[in-house]
Structure formats: C-alpha cells, structure tokens
mmCIF file of C-alpha atoms in Angstrom:
data_model
loop_
_atom_site.group_PDB
_atom_site.id
_atom_site.type_symbol
_atom_site.label_atom_id
_atom_site.label_comp_id
_atom_site.label_asym_id
_atom_site.label_seq_id
_atom_site.Cartn_x
_atom_site.Cartn_y
_atom_site.Cartn_z
ATOM 1 C CA MET A 1 84.054 -0.922 152.875
ATOM 2 C CA ALA A 2 87.117 -1.446 155.060
ATOM 3 C CA GLU A 3 85.201 -3.294 157.755
ATOM 4 C CA GLN A 4 83.885 -5.679 155.096
ATOM 5 C CA ARG A 5 87.336 -6.763 154.049
ATOM 6 C CA ARG A 6 88.700 -10.130 155.050
ATOM 7 C CA ASP A 7 92.252 -11.382 154.917
ATOM 8 C CA GLN A 8 93.232 -13.336 151.846
ATOM 9 C CA GLN A 9 96.648 -14.933 151.571
ATOM 10 C CA ASP A 10 98.881 -14.770 148.510
ATOM 11 C CA ALA A 11 99.173 -18.141 146.826
ATOM 12 C CA GLY A 12 101.456 -20.194 144.636
ATOM 13 C CA ASP A 13 101.040 -20.711 140.929
ATOM 14 C CA GLY A 14 98.815 -23.796 141.106
ATOM 15 C CA ARG A 15 95.388 -24.493 142.498
ATOM 16 C CA GLU A 16 96.952 -26.947 144.914
ATOM 17 C CA GLY A 17 98.887 -23.999 146.353
ATOM 18 C CA ALA A 18 95.825 -21.922 147.269
ATOM 19 C CA ARG A 19 95.947 -20.846 150.901
ATOM 20 C CA GLY A 20 93.703 -19.178 153.429
ATOM 21 C CA VAL A 21 90.353 -20.141 154.932
ATOM 22 C CA PRO A 22 87.627 -19.105 152.476
ATOM 23 C CA GLU A 23 84.123 -18.165 153.519
ATOM 24 C CA PRO A 24 81.297 -20.555 152.609
ATOM 25 C CA GLY A 25 81.025 -20.616 148.818
ATOM 26 C CA ARG A 26 84.392 -18.834 148.478
ATOM 27 C CA ARG A 27 87.897 -20.177 147.941
ATOM 28 C CA GLY A 28 91.509 -19.163 148.254
ATOM 29 C CA VAL A 29 93.341 -17.022 145.707
ATOM 30 C CA PHE A 30 95.630 -18.649 143.142
ATOM 31 C CA GLY A 31 98.937 -17.266 141.927
ATOM 32 C CA ALA A 32 97.687 -16.124 138.502
ATOM 33 C CA GLU A 33 94.813 -14.304 140.215
ATOM 34 C CA VAL A 34 97.200 -12.557 142.614
ATOM 35 C CA ARG A 35 99.166 -11.161 139.681
ATOM 36 C CA ALA A 36 96.036 -10.254 137.720
ATOM 37 C CA TRP A 37 94.587 -8.436 140.739
ATOM 38 C CA GLU A 38 97.746 -6.348 141.087
ATOM 39 C CA ALA A 39 97.537 -5.360 137.418
ATOM 40 C CA LEU A 40 93.805 -4.654 137.707
ATOM 41 C CA VAL A 41 94.255 -2.338 140.698
ATOM 42 C CA GLU A 42 97.053 -0.474 138.926
ATOM 43 C CA THR A 43 94.859 -0.040 135.843
ATOM 44 C CA ALA A 44 91.965 1.212 137.976
ATOM 45 C CA ARG A 45 94.241 3.754 139.665
ATOM 46 C CA ARG A 46 95.503 4.824 136.252
ATOM 47 C CA THR A 47 91.962 5.716 135.171
ATOM 48 C CA VAL A 48 91.867 8.203 138.057
ATOM 49 C CA ARG A 49 95.347 9.603 137.418
ATOM 50 C CA ASP A 50 94.542 10.145 133.739
ATOM 51 C CA GLY A 51 91.246 11.884 134.468
ATOM 52 C CA LEU A 52 88.996 9.173 133.044
ATOM 53 C CA VAL A 53 87.324 8.537 136.395
ATOM 54 C CA VAL A 54 86.272 10.722 139.321
ATOM 55 C CA GLY A 55 86.008 8.968 142.662
ATOM 56 C CA THR A 56 84.589 5.480 142.139
ATOM 57 C CA SER A 57 82.604 6.271 139.000
ATOM 58 C CA GLY A 58 84.177 3.557 136.845
ATOM 59 C CA ASN A 59 85.142 -0.098 137.097
ATOM 60 C CA VAL A 60 87.709 -2.515 135.731
ATOM 61 C CA SER A 61 87.753 -6.299 135.374
ATOM 62 C CA ALA A 62 90.062 -9.047 134.145
ATOM 63 C CA ARG A 63 89.357 -12.679 133.325
ATOM 64 C CA VAL A 64 91.537 -15.489 134.672
ATOM 65 C CA GLY A 65 90.209 -18.793 133.386
ATOM 66 C CA ASP A 66 86.541 -18.952 134.371
ATOM 67 C CA THR A 67 86.944 -16.333 137.099
ATOM 68 C CA VAL A 68 86.348 -12.613 136.600
ATOM 69 C CA LEU A 69 88.273 -10.331 138.935
ATOM 70 C CA VAL A 70 86.478 -7.016 139.305
ATOM 71 C CA THR A 71 86.760 -3.797 141.260
ATOM 72 C CA PRO A 72 84.404 -3.714 144.269
ATOM 73 C CA SER A 73 81.503 -1.299 144.595
ATOM 74 C CA GLY A 74 82.116 2.085 146.184
ATOM 75 C CA VAL A 75 85.734 1.530 147.294
ATOM 76 C CA PRO A 76 88.279 4.175 146.180
ATOM 77 C CA TYR A 77 91.002 2.524 144.140
ATOM 78 C CA ASP A 78 93.810 3.936 146.266
ATOM 79 C CA ARG A 79 92.455 1.956 149.225
ATOM 80 C CA LEU A 80 92.486 -1.420 147.503
ATOM 81 C CA THR A 81 95.119 -3.864 148.722
ATOM 82 C CA PRO A 82 96.207 -7.396 147.743
ATOM 83 C CA ARG A 83 93.840 -8.673 150.461
ATOM 84 C CA ASP A 84 90.799 -7.147 148.727
ATOM 85 C CA VAL A 85 90.666 -9.555 145.767
ATOM 86 C CA THR A 86 87.069 -9.642 144.500
ATOM 87 C CA GLY A 87 86.012 -12.253 141.964
ATOM 88 C CA VAL A 88 82.961 -13.955 140.492
ATOM 89 C CA ASP A 89 82.334 -16.849 138.139
ATOM 90 C CA LEU A 90 80.788 -16.310 134.708
ATOM 91 C CA ASP A 91 77.307 -16.684 136.223
ATOM 92 C CA GLY A 92 77.987 -13.852 138.652
ATOM 93 C CA ARG A 93 78.385 -15.990 141.788
ATOM 94 C CA GLN A 94 81.043 -14.529 144.059
ATOM 95 C CA VAL A 95 83.949 -16.911 144.561
ATOM 96 C CA LEU A 96 86.631 -14.557 145.884
ATOM 97 C CA GLY A 97 86.544 -11.970 148.637
ATOM 98 C CA SER A 98 83.822 -10.408 150.753
ATOM 99 C CA LEU A 99 83.584 -6.951 149.188
ATOM 100 C CA VAL A 100 80.502 -6.469 146.996
ATOM 101 C CA PRO A 101 81.439 -6.436 143.279
ATOM 102 C CA THR A 102 80.756 -3.379 141.134
ATOM 103 C CA SER A 103 77.115 -2.659 140.359
ATOM 104 C CA GLU A 104 78.051 -2.750 136.667
ATOM 105 C CA LEU A 105 78.902 -6.455 136.851
ATOM 106 C CA PRO A 106 76.159 -7.384 134.294
ATOM 107 C CA MET A 107 77.982 -5.410 131.577
ATOM 108 C CA HIS A 108 81.326 -7.001 132.335
ATOM 109 C CA LEU A 109 79.920 -10.532 132.394
ATOM 110 C CA ALA A 110 77.966 -9.967 129.173
ATOM 111 C CA ILE A 111 81.211 -9.100 127.394
ATOM 112 C CA TYR A 112 83.077 -12.125 128.750
ATOM 113 C CA ARG A 113 80.251 -14.472 127.811
ATOM 114 C CA THR A 114 80.075 -13.280 124.207
ATOM 115 C CA THR A 115 83.657 -12.330 123.281
ATOM 116 C CA ALA A 116 87.212 -13.498 123.842
ATOM 117 C CA ALA A 117 87.909 -10.457 126.033
ATOM 118 C CA GLY A 118 90.565 -10.737 128.707
ATOM 119 C CA ALA A 119 89.812 -7.380 130.314
ATOM 120 C CA VAL A 120 87.127 -4.676 130.417
ATOM 121 C CA VAL A 121 87.376 -0.977 131.331
ATOM 122 C CA HIS A 122 84.330 1.212 132.040
ATOM 123 C CA THR A 123 84.571 4.945 132.777
ATOM 124 C CA HIS A 124 82.487 8.098 132.951
ATOM 125 C CA ALA A 125 85.137 10.046 131.045
ATOM 126 C CA VAL A 126 84.045 13.628 130.415
ATOM 127 C CA HIS A 127 84.319 13.844 126.626
ATOM 128 C CA ALA A 128 82.974 10.355 125.981
ATOM 129 C CA THR A 129 79.992 11.044 128.229
ATOM 130 C CA ALA A 130 79.354 14.390 126.538
ATOM 131 C CA VAL A 131 79.383 12.815 123.076
ATOM 132 C CA SER A 132 77.010 10.086 124.275
ATOM 133 C CA THR A 133 74.357 12.776 124.845
ATOM 134 C CA LEU A 134 74.675 14.281 121.350
ATOM 135 C CA VAL A 135 74.798 11.546 118.706
ATOM 136 C CA THR A 136 73.960 7.894 118.094
ATOM 137 C CA GLU A 137 77.449 7.216 116.725
ATOM 138 C CA LEU A 138 80.745 9.030 117.157
ATOM 139 C CA PRO A 139 81.423 10.649 113.757
ATOM 140 C CA ALA A 140 84.457 9.273 111.897
ATOM 141 C CA ILE A 141 86.735 12.099 112.969
ATOM 142 C CA HIS A 142 89.932 10.026 113.067
ATOM 143 C CA TYR A 143 91.212 6.780 111.585
ATOM 144 C CA MET A 144 91.961 5.312 115.047
ATOM 145 C CA ALA A 145 88.277 4.408 115.205
ATOM 146 C CA ALA A 146 89.270 1.546 112.921
ATOM 147 C CA ALA A 147 91.363 0.105 115.762
ATOM 148 C CA LEU A 148 88.099 -0.289 117.695
ATOM 149 C CA GLY A 149 86.402 -2.100 114.811
ATOM 150 C CA GLY A 150 84.871 0.956 113.120
ATOM 151 C CA PRO A 151 82.717 3.964 114.025
ATOM 152 C CA VAL A 152 81.849 3.818 117.715
ATOM 153 C CA ARG A 153 78.128 3.414 118.404
ATOM 154 C CA VAL A 154 76.124 4.783 121.313
ATOM 155 C CA ALA A 155 74.088 2.259 123.310
ATOM 156 C CA PRO A 156 70.596 3.594 124.179
ATOM 157 C CA TYR A 157 70.154 4.682 127.776
ATOM 158 C CA ALA A 158 69.114 2.223 130.472
ATOM 159 C CA THR A 159 69.482 2.365 134.245
ATOM 160 C CA TYR A 160 72.963 1.461 135.430
ATOM 161 C CA GLY A 161 73.556 -2.075 136.627
ATOM 162 C CA THR A 162 70.548 -3.535 134.804
ATOM 163 C CA PRO A 163 70.313 -6.407 132.298
ATOM 164 C CA GLU A 164 68.714 -3.923 129.888
ATOM 165 C CA LEU A 165 71.849 -1.785 129.874
ATOM 166 C CA ALA A 166 73.999 -4.878 129.282
ATOM 167 C CA GLU A 167 71.792 -5.884 126.338
ATOM 168 C CA ASN A 168 71.911 -2.393 124.814
ATOM 169 C CA MET A 169 75.675 -2.389 125.231
ATOM 170 C CA LEU A 170 76.102 -5.746 123.482
ATOM 171 C CA ARG A 171 74.166 -4.541 120.450
ATOM 172 C CA ALA A 172 76.327 -1.427 120.228
ATOM 173 C CA LEU A 173 79.472 -3.558 120.588
ATOM 174 C CA ALA A 174 78.681 -5.852 117.660
ATOM 175 C CA ASP A 175 81.984 -6.159 115.718
ATOM 176 C CA ARG A 176 83.469 -3.449 117.941
ATOM 177 C CA SER A 177 85.692 -3.359 121.024
ATOM 178 C CA ALA A 178 84.229 -0.097 122.336
ATOM 179 C CA CYS A 179 80.961 1.756 122.636
ATOM 180 C CA LEU A 180 79.513 4.805 124.313
ATOM 181 C CA LEU A 181 76.664 4.500 126.808
ATOM 182 C CA GLN A 182 74.061 7.219 126.386
ATOM 183 C CA ASN A 183 74.089 9.771 129.226
ATOM 184 C CA HIS A 184 76.440 7.470 131.114
ATOM 185 C CA GLY A 185 79.971 6.933 129.809
ATOM 186 C CA ALA A 186 81.998 4.434 127.799
ATOM 187 C CA ILE A 187 83.112 0.818 127.903
ATOM 188 C CA THR A 188 85.955 -0.949 126.103
ATOM 189 C CA TYR A 189 87.518 -4.380 126.143
ATOM 190 C CA GLY A 190 90.683 -6.057 124.955
ATOM 191 C CA ALA A 191 92.778 -9.174 125.173
ATOM 192 C CA THR A 192 94.710 -7.626 128.066
ATOM 193 C CA LEU A 193 94.258 -4.848 130.609
ATOM 194 C CA ASP A 194 96.742 -2.693 128.700
ATOM 195 C CA GLN A 195 94.811 -3.115 125.465
ATOM 196 C CA ALA A 196 91.437 -2.443 127.077
ATOM 197 C CA TYR A 197 92.859 0.682 128.708
ATOM 198 C CA ASP A 198 94.440 1.861 125.458
ATOM 199 C CA HIS A 199 91.091 1.481 123.705
ATOM 200 C CA MET A 200 89.448 3.639 126.376
ATOM 201 C CA SER A 201 92.147 6.305 126.092
ATOM 202 C CA GLN A 202 91.855 6.398 122.299
ATOM 203 C CA LEU A 203 88.073 6.652 122.491
ATOM 204 C CA GLU A 204 88.161 9.514 124.983
ATOM 205 C CA TRP A 205 90.724 11.337 122.836
ATOM 206 C CA MET A 206 88.618 10.948 119.676
ATOM 207 C CA CYS A 207 85.557 12.245 121.514
ATOM 208 C CA GLN A 208 87.547 15.266 122.641
ATOM 209 C CA VAL A 209 88.790 15.926 119.103
ATOM 210 C CA TRP A 210 85.272 15.730 117.657
ATOM 211 C CA LEU A 211 83.803 17.997 120.317
ATOM 212 C CA LYS A 212 86.479 20.640 119.780
ATOM 213 C CA ALA A 213 86.314 20.469 115.987
ATOM 214 C CA SER A 214 82.522 20.553 115.830
ATOM 215 C CA SER A 215 82.334 23.527 118.192
ATOM 216 C CA THR A 216 84.418 25.778 115.930
ATOM 217 C CA PRO A 217 82.103 28.543 114.659
ATOM 218 C CA HIS A 218 81.190 28.532 110.962
ATOM 219 C CA LEU A 219 83.203 25.384 110.198
ATOM 220 C CA THR A 220 82.231 21.715 109.854
ATOM 221 C CA PRO A 221 84.746 18.948 110.583
ATOM 222 C CA THR A 222 85.875 16.769 107.694
ATOM 223 C CA LEU A 223 84.925 13.149 108.328
ATOM 224 C CA LEU A 224 86.480 9.980 106.941
ATOM 225 C CA SER A 225 84.592 7.864 104.428
ATOM 226 C CA GLU A 226 83.882 4.174 104.949
ATOM 227 C CA ALA A 227 86.548 3.372 102.345
ATOM 228 C CA ARG A 228 89.134 5.436 104.221
ATOM 229 C CA MET A 229 88.205 3.734 107.472
ATOM 230 C CA ARG A 230 88.557 0.283 105.899
ATOM 231 C CA GLU A 231 91.960 1.209 104.502
ATOM 232 C CA ALA A 232 93.098 2.432 107.918
ATOM 233 C CA GLY A 233 91.813 -0.742 109.520
ATOM 234 C CA GLU A 234 93.880 -2.879 107.169
ATOM 235 C CA ARG A 235 97.041 -0.913 107.895
ATOM 236 C CA LEU A 236 96.461 -0.942 111.653
ATOM 237 C CA ARG A 237 96.370 -4.739 111.672
ATOM 238 C CA GLY A 238 100.084 -4.736 110.867
ATOM 239 C CA TYR A 239 100.970 -1.824 113.158
ATOM 240 C CA GLY A 240 103.690 -2.165 115.796
ATOM 241 C CA GLN A 241 106.697 -4.373 116.405
ATOM 242 C CA ARG A 242 106.879 -7.932 115.125
ATOM 243 C CA GLY A 243 107.815 -10.920 117.217
#
C-alpha cells in the first residue's frame, strides 16, 4: 500500500548510472527498467479502461534482462507512480522496490523461464472467464486463434498463486501464446507488452463471439477445421507492414 512505498530515483541508461539507496537485497533502478515500468503501468491501466480487469483482479509483467518487472499486489493501477517500481529475479527474489509483487508471480515466472516472452498479461476478463467454465478448449470460432498458436486450451483449475496453477498453465500453453484458466481468467504473453496485450484482446473477443454465437436458439456455430486453421496461421505469419 501507499505507506509501503519507498522512493526510487530515475536512473541513466547504464548500470553504473543507477541511483538511490536500495534496501538490503535491493538495488537502484536502471534506465531501461524506468522506461519498461512506465510502459507496464500504462498497459495495466489499459486493461481497466478496456474492461478486461475490475479493480486489481489482473496483473502485468515485463522482462528486462534477468529482471521481471511486475505489478504489485492489491494496488490500483491508477495509484502506481514511477517510484513504485517492483521487480524480481527469475528465481522470484525481489530486487526492486518494497511493494509486495502480485500473488500470481509463479505464473509469470514460469512463462519467462520456459519461453522467450518479453511480457505477460493476466486478466479476469468476463467472456474469457465464462468460457473457461464451459469447455476444455475454446472452439475454433475464428481464424485469429491461429495467431495464438492454435485453438486455445483451458488449464485445469488450481488455487490462485500456487505452483500447481503455474504447472497447469504451462501444459495448456504448449505451442501457444495464450490459454484460459478454468474458473479464473486468461493469460497471454508476447515479445512486447503491446503484443501480449493484443493477444489478450483477441482472446477476449473470440470468447465473446463464441458465447454469442453458441447462445443463438436452434443454431450451431460453424467452426473452422484444422486445415483452415493451419492455412490461416501461414497467412498470418506474413501479416502487417514490412521493414
């Protein structure tokens, strides 16, 4: 909370430019981390503005070298400031800040240890959470699932913040950049914060489409075949501007 916060000074671009007096076991903040924290806070606030998160029900992280910057536990995103930088190493030891990291840290660290992710977004988005209670895999309702690696799986339920949940999540994420968490929400990752956020937005939209289509009386949604999904995946690899 606010009384837990300590002052952290902005720093230059190099480690030799780190400033401030860190607590035991902590250090100053480097320039790249200052910029990453600003982007992380903006992304976290965006999850609220776009209706993907209510209150503090989600979390966001970004990797800078061997440090993972992560939203702190129980602090509304609109109260976070540049002085609230919270970071851990890949073993979960806190190296930046005094605010307690998110309780979902095990999921974030599991992704960074096993993938090349640069950022992770976790939300309790309404449609994604609803779908997580109904199926073991989001039906192939739209070709954008191919942008996430294929049909999005649902990780079996486990108590939040536990190693068991992180393990279930990793299995569901095999060859994917997104999964649903049963009776919980969704998690996505990407090379950047923008990409991780875009994956979350696409997933929530697809869940909404499937829920609306499947609730139409007397009609069954048309689903895409594996061949159609593979074809879409190939085309999506070349999507966007070059250079």
